[in-house]
Amino acid sequence: MTVVEDRPAPPAAAPRRRPNPVLALLRNSWRQLTSMRTALILLFLLAVAAIPGSVLPQRGVNPENVNKYFVDHPDLAPRLDRIGAFEVFGSVWFSAIYLLLFTSLIGCIVPRLREHVRALRAKPPAAPQRLDRLPQHAVLTGVATDAEAVAAELRRRRWRAQVRGNEVSAEKGYLKETGNLLFHTSLIAVLLGVALGSWYGWHGNKLLVAGAENAFCNTRQQYAEAKLGPRVDSAGLPPFCLTLTDFEATFLESTQPESYRATVDVEEAGRATRTASFSVNDPLRLGDANIYLLGHGYAPILRYTDRYGRTQTSNFPFLTTGDATLTSEGVAAFPDVNVDPATGKRDAGLQVAFEGLYLPTAPQQAPFTRSEFPTERNPAVVLVAYRGNLGMDAGIPGSVYQLDQRQVASGKLKQIGDRKLAVGEKWTLDDGSVLEFVGTKPYITISVRYDPGSILLLGSSATLLVGLMGALFGRRRRVWFRVTPAGPDRATAGAADPAGGSPTAGSSLVEVGGLPRTDYPGFADEFAQLVAVISGDVTPGGRAGDGGAGGRAGDGGAGGRAGDVTPGELAGGGHDAGGPAGTREGAQ
Amino acid sequence: MSALSDQLVTFAILAYLIAMISHAVEYALGNARAVARPAAPARELVGAGVGARAGGPVDAPVASADALPDAPIAKADAAPAGGDRSADRGLLAGRAAVWITALAAALHLAATVTRGIAADRMPWGNMYEFVLTVSFVGAAAWLAVLWKRPSLRRLGLFLTLVMVLLLAFAEMKLYVEVVPLTPALQSYWFIVHVSTISFSSGIFLLGVVPAVAFLMRNGYERGRRSFPYTLAKRLPAAAGLERLTFTLHAFAFPIFTFAVIAGAIWAEAAWGRPWGWDPKETWAFISWVVYAGYLHARATPSVRRNVATWIAILGFLTMLMNLFGVNFFFTGLHSYAGVS
Ligand code: HEM
């Protein structure tokens, strides 16, 4: 609160000339914007604006759910989409709020920074005329000390002390404002880190099936989905290739996953191929990209021998359906089969596809709709065979995980039977062609990412925390000592020694005043102790005795441990005043 | 071990319940005296007067009264008991309540520890365990505060009420069998993140108690005599409650900040991004911003203290939303809830 008081009076408070109205308006708006009240309101707006981001599905988090929302709410969704409700954190209004907040923040810290630097260089101010008007006040008699000695003792206690004649001014706790400024500046650095990451960073998701024939090399085309920052050139992605050689997952009997580990061969430009393994929580960190394990599943190997006896093999991944037992679904399409060897012509009506489920642990009895365990204890595929035109030539990009249902609906693709196959089992179709379930290969889904802002983010988060502690637990306070050598000519007649004792020769009258400049209820205590040390009642560092400290009524008084609320104590934070009350009740 | 833990939770709930009743008895006896003796209102007026002086004109921030001891309550208790048996009994009940609360907290701790032993890991693997831990932190911190400030004892009624509600809710709605951690949770950042989140949440939870008490007492000191305010008749002075509220929040906020940062570091390792606006992350952000708003509001002289305190309470509501609302209503990467 004092920090606020500390700010210099607005310079434009009393303008001499008639101000230019436009300028005045601008200046007023700026002052409004940089006021604490505005900061408070903007903080609230920010909190409120974030709420839809958790209530509505977000493209950045889960694009499938957004699509589902469009299906479920066909009227509402487009309207929400127009106002950016599915990309709240990139929307104009969200950005407007935080940009205003950060403008306000900069407008707030720059003058305070200037002010604080000045305060750091300035000497503690001279003592006020009447020290007895200060919240803390004490008069010591017969103390054998002088201003220099007092200042030395204060400096030893890490006060910044300044001697002016027979007066000592001292101040402590600059850390509060330093911390506050560090904290708020770090906030800006955090934002910069985020910005840096989104401009120069990129990421992509990839499904990687085991085996050398499925190796993945880091180019834009290889990603199913990728997002490159505006400053990233897709040709500039770092070159490297990955081959999944092994994947291990263990599960508890309850089907809860216990551990995952993927092993890959890594080829990087100019380096020998090496083997590396990574896991959830333990990404593979290459120089300029990190690889994160997101999920895993199985790719059934299906071998189809067509009516002319020619064989093709499919190794398409079946995607997990989201249940814990890894029931997966997918399709194995064979568009180039049944080519008549006599004519060499492909018959578009004789394409074949198998759609259905893969069950790592199929139940012993029908229905074969759900796997019983996530690892392969009784692997089986449950497939429906289709023959006809797969619709792949029409140029409409279809999913490789689903059949084109339009072809089925129009009758161009016909269902010709269904079957459950265990590993090694063969299924002879009506035209004599054969499908064999050979086995599976594991696949993993990975996220490949590069975020150049993360170092800045980490660093600024650290300084943010340090600054925050300083800001919350620092306490700015001032004390003044006026040392009057024994004699009749008292400098401050108003603050006569209440004890009325005549000072003995060679000793001094010391008047002390203290002013906490921030909320600091423990100040009475500290002041009393300081006074006690100066008066020589206790050895330096000891506790105050009844050292003549006359704290104001209700300030907790000397000696009494003013309300040491534990968390405050732990934190070194604001103690509670009125400590004596703490014991009062217990005394009935 | 797991069964033992479950039993201990039940006993802890019972103990909190008894402590609550005991606190309530203290309240009731205290009030009975106030009704029985015509002199009491006069004494209260003194109290109210002090409060009013403390608050200054109705609009001034209560801060100016920070230095005043909690006079009304002290007076009430220090009054010559002169044969006033029910007040004595009230005090006795209050003291007993504190001891029973301590016993309940011990049972609570034992339940949490045995749960951890049963699972062979830190007991923070799911929502049930999380609520168990957070509420224990709240109870332990309460006892620590009480140790330093016995005059706050009457707040125990609210605290034990919160404990009973939270634990009973956890036992009835959130309970899950002991299981090991999923791979996503197997990280030392998990321990750092969840322990600090639990700790700060516990302190925030405790912070709500003086915050609510302050709002009631503040109204009472300003002459309100309608229902919730009358409850505050025998609470400590508003200024002290407000300060305690601030102390607790100022203490918890940096820890919470650290916890969020630790969470971001962990998320970077687990999911490849430090921050992804997953619902849980979004609500942590909201809580953080609201608490920052509270600290700002309290530091702004033109914002009244009761407004600031409402912001603190709002902050806790957002924490609750994150713990319960998000786990129940939204799906996210933090598929942590363990309730289906
Ligand atoms: C980006 C949003 C902001 C956040 C998250 C934030 C957060 C905080 C926090 C947590 C504190 C408490 C530390 C303390 O008590 O010293 C604080 C204090 C403070 N903030 Fe901010 N702040 C933000 C923006 C601003 C802005 C825009 C201003 C200027 C108008 C501002 C001015 C202050 C001042 C003057 C204090 C010191 C209060 C005191 O004396 O205790 N802050 N801020």
Tab-separated table of C-alpha atoms and ligand atoms in Angstrom, chain A residues 1-4 7 31-40 42-43 46 98 100-109 112 176-177 179-181 183-184 187-188 464 467-473 518, chain B residues 246 250 253 257 288-289 291-296 298-300, ligand 1:
chain	number	residue	atom	x	y	z
A	1	MET	CA	0.000	0.000	0.000
A	2	THR	CA	2.783	2.369	0.760
A	3	VAL	CA	4.202	1.531	-2.563
A	4	VAL	CA	1.207	3.226	-3.953
A	7	ARG	CA	4.515	7.157	-6.243
A	31	ARG	CA	-3.354	7.163	-16.268
A	32	GLN	CA	-6.582	5.227	-16.093
A	33	LEU	CA	-5.035	2.291	-17.872
A	34	THR	CA	-2.050	2.134	-15.586
A	35	SER	CA	-4.031	2.427	-12.376
A	36	MET	CA	-4.289	-0.463	-9.965
A	37	ARG	CA	-8.043	-0.450	-10.367
A	38	THR	CA	-7.743	-1.065	-14.086
A	39	ALA	CA	-5.182	-3.767	-13.498
A	40	LEU	CA	-7.627	-5.388	-11.128
A	42	LEU	CA	-8.343	-6.576	-16.395
A	43	LEU	CA	-7.172	-9.426	-14.206
A	46	LEU	CA	-8.811	-12.382	-18.004
A	98	TYR	CA	-3.967	-9.658	-21.947
A	100	LEU	CA	-4.126	-4.335	-22.390
A	101	LEU	CA	-3.115	-5.893	-19.096
A	102	PHE	CA	0.480	-6.081	-20.129
A	103	THR	CA	0.422	-2.548	-21.471
A	104	SER	CA	-0.960	-1.482	-18.142
A	105	LEU	CA	1.744	-3.510	-16.472
A	106	ILE	CA	4.522	-1.837	-18.433
A	107	GLY	CA	2.984	1.540	-17.794
A	108	CYS	CA	2.956	0.606	-14.157
A	109	ILE	CA	6.449	-0.734	-13.699
A	112	ARG	CA	8.118	2.548	-10.434
A	176	LYS	CA	10.023	-5.567	-1.160
A	177	GLU	CA	9.919	-3.138	-4.030
A	179	GLY	CA	10.974	-8.117	-5.574
A	180	ASN	CA	7.754	-6.577	-6.728
A	181	LEU	CA	9.426	-5.080	-9.779
A	183	PHE	CA	8.033	-10.193	-10.293
A	184	HIS	CA	6.109	-7.930	-12.614
A	187	LEU	CA	5.601	-11.638	-16.089
A	188	ILE	CA	6.521	-9.750	-19.229
A	464	LEU	CA	9.086	-14.521	-10.992
A	467	GLY	CA	10.518	-11.677	-6.958
A	468	LEU	CA	7.182	-12.764	-5.590
A	469	MET	CA	8.696	-13.891	-2.317
A	470	GLY	CA	10.571	-10.632	-1.981
A	471	ALA	CA	7.414	-8.694	-2.751
A	472	LEU	CA	5.217	-10.566	-0.322
A	473	PHE	CA	7.573	-11.016	2.553
A	518	THR	CA	4.332	-1.332	4.505
B	246	PHE	CA	-4.213	-12.192	4.216
B	250	ALA	CA	0.132	-14.481	1.076
B	253	PHE	CA	0.193	-17.916	-3.088
B	257	THR	CA	2.705	-20.349	-8.038
B	288	TRP	CA	-3.921	-17.910	-9.982
B	289	VAL	CA	-5.249	-14.778	-11.619
B	291	TYR	CA	-5.651	-14.796	-6.141
B	292	ALA	CA	-3.308	-12.280	-7.765
B	293	GLY	CA	-6.396	-10.086	-7.974
B	294	TYR	CA	-6.963	-10.572	-4.264
B	295	LEU	CA	-3.418	-9.504	-3.427
B	296	HIS	CA	-3.827	-6.474	-5.689
B	298	ARG	CA	-5.840	-5.768	-0.744
B	299	ALA	CA	-2.917	-3.561	-1.678
B	300	THR	CA	-5.182	-0.982	-3.284
C	1	HEM	C1	-0.168	-9.367	-15.479
C	1	HEM	C2	-0.921	-9.246	-14.473
C	1	HEM	C3	-0.462	-9.000	-13.046
C	1	HEM	C4	-0.268	-9.950	-12.121
C	1	HEM	C5	-0.453	-11.466	-12.302
C	1	HEM	C6	0.137	-9.299	-10.922
C	1	HEM	C7	0.387	-9.935	-9.725
C	1	HEM	C8	0.733	-9.307	-8.549
C	1	HEM	C9	0.934	-9.960	-7.318
C	1	HEM	C10	0.828	-11.460	-7.095
C	1	HEM	C11	1.260	-9.029	-6.404
C	1	HEM	C12	1.520	-9.296	-4.940
C	1	HEM	C13	2.898	-9.043	-4.557
C	1	HEM	C14	2.939	-7.933	-3.563
C	1	HEM	O1	2.041	-7.846	-2.727
C	1	HEM	O2	3.852	-7.142	-3.622
C	1	HEM	C15	1.256	-7.765	-7.050
C	1	HEM	C16	1.538	-6.565	-6.451
C	1	HEM	C17	1.454	-5.348	-7.076
C	1	HEM	N1	1.097	-5.128	-8.384
C	1	HEM	FE1	0.678	-6.528	-9.752
C	1	HEM	N2	0.209	-7.955	-11.135
C	1	HEM	C18	-0.171	-7.746	-12.431
C	1	HEM	C19	-0.277	-6.530	-13.041
C	1	HEM	C20	-0.085	-5.304	-12.425
C	1	HEM	C21	-0.317	-4.056	-13.024
C	1	HEM	C22	-0.845	-3.847	-14.428
C	1	HEM	C23	-0.017	-3.114	-12.107
C	1	HEM	C24	-0.102	-1.617	-12.234
C	1	HEM	C25	-1.210	-0.992	-12.334
C	1	HEM	C26	0.413	-3.790	-10.925
C	1	HEM	C27	0.808	-3.155	-9.756
C	1	HEM	C28	1.117	-3.787	-8.594
C	1	HEM	C29	1.519	-3.117	-7.398
C	1	HEM	C30	1.655	-1.614	-7.205
C	1	HEM	C31	1.728	-4.101	-6.448
C	1	HEM	C32	2.220	-3.898	-5.023
C	1	HEM	C33	1.153	-3.968	-4.028
C	1	HEM	C34	1.735	-3.902	-2.648
C	1	HEM	O3	2.256	-2.866	-2.281
C	1	HEM	O4	1.646	-4.906	-1.939
C	1	HEM	N3	0.371	-5.117	-11.132
C	1	HEM	N4	0.932	-7.970	-8.379
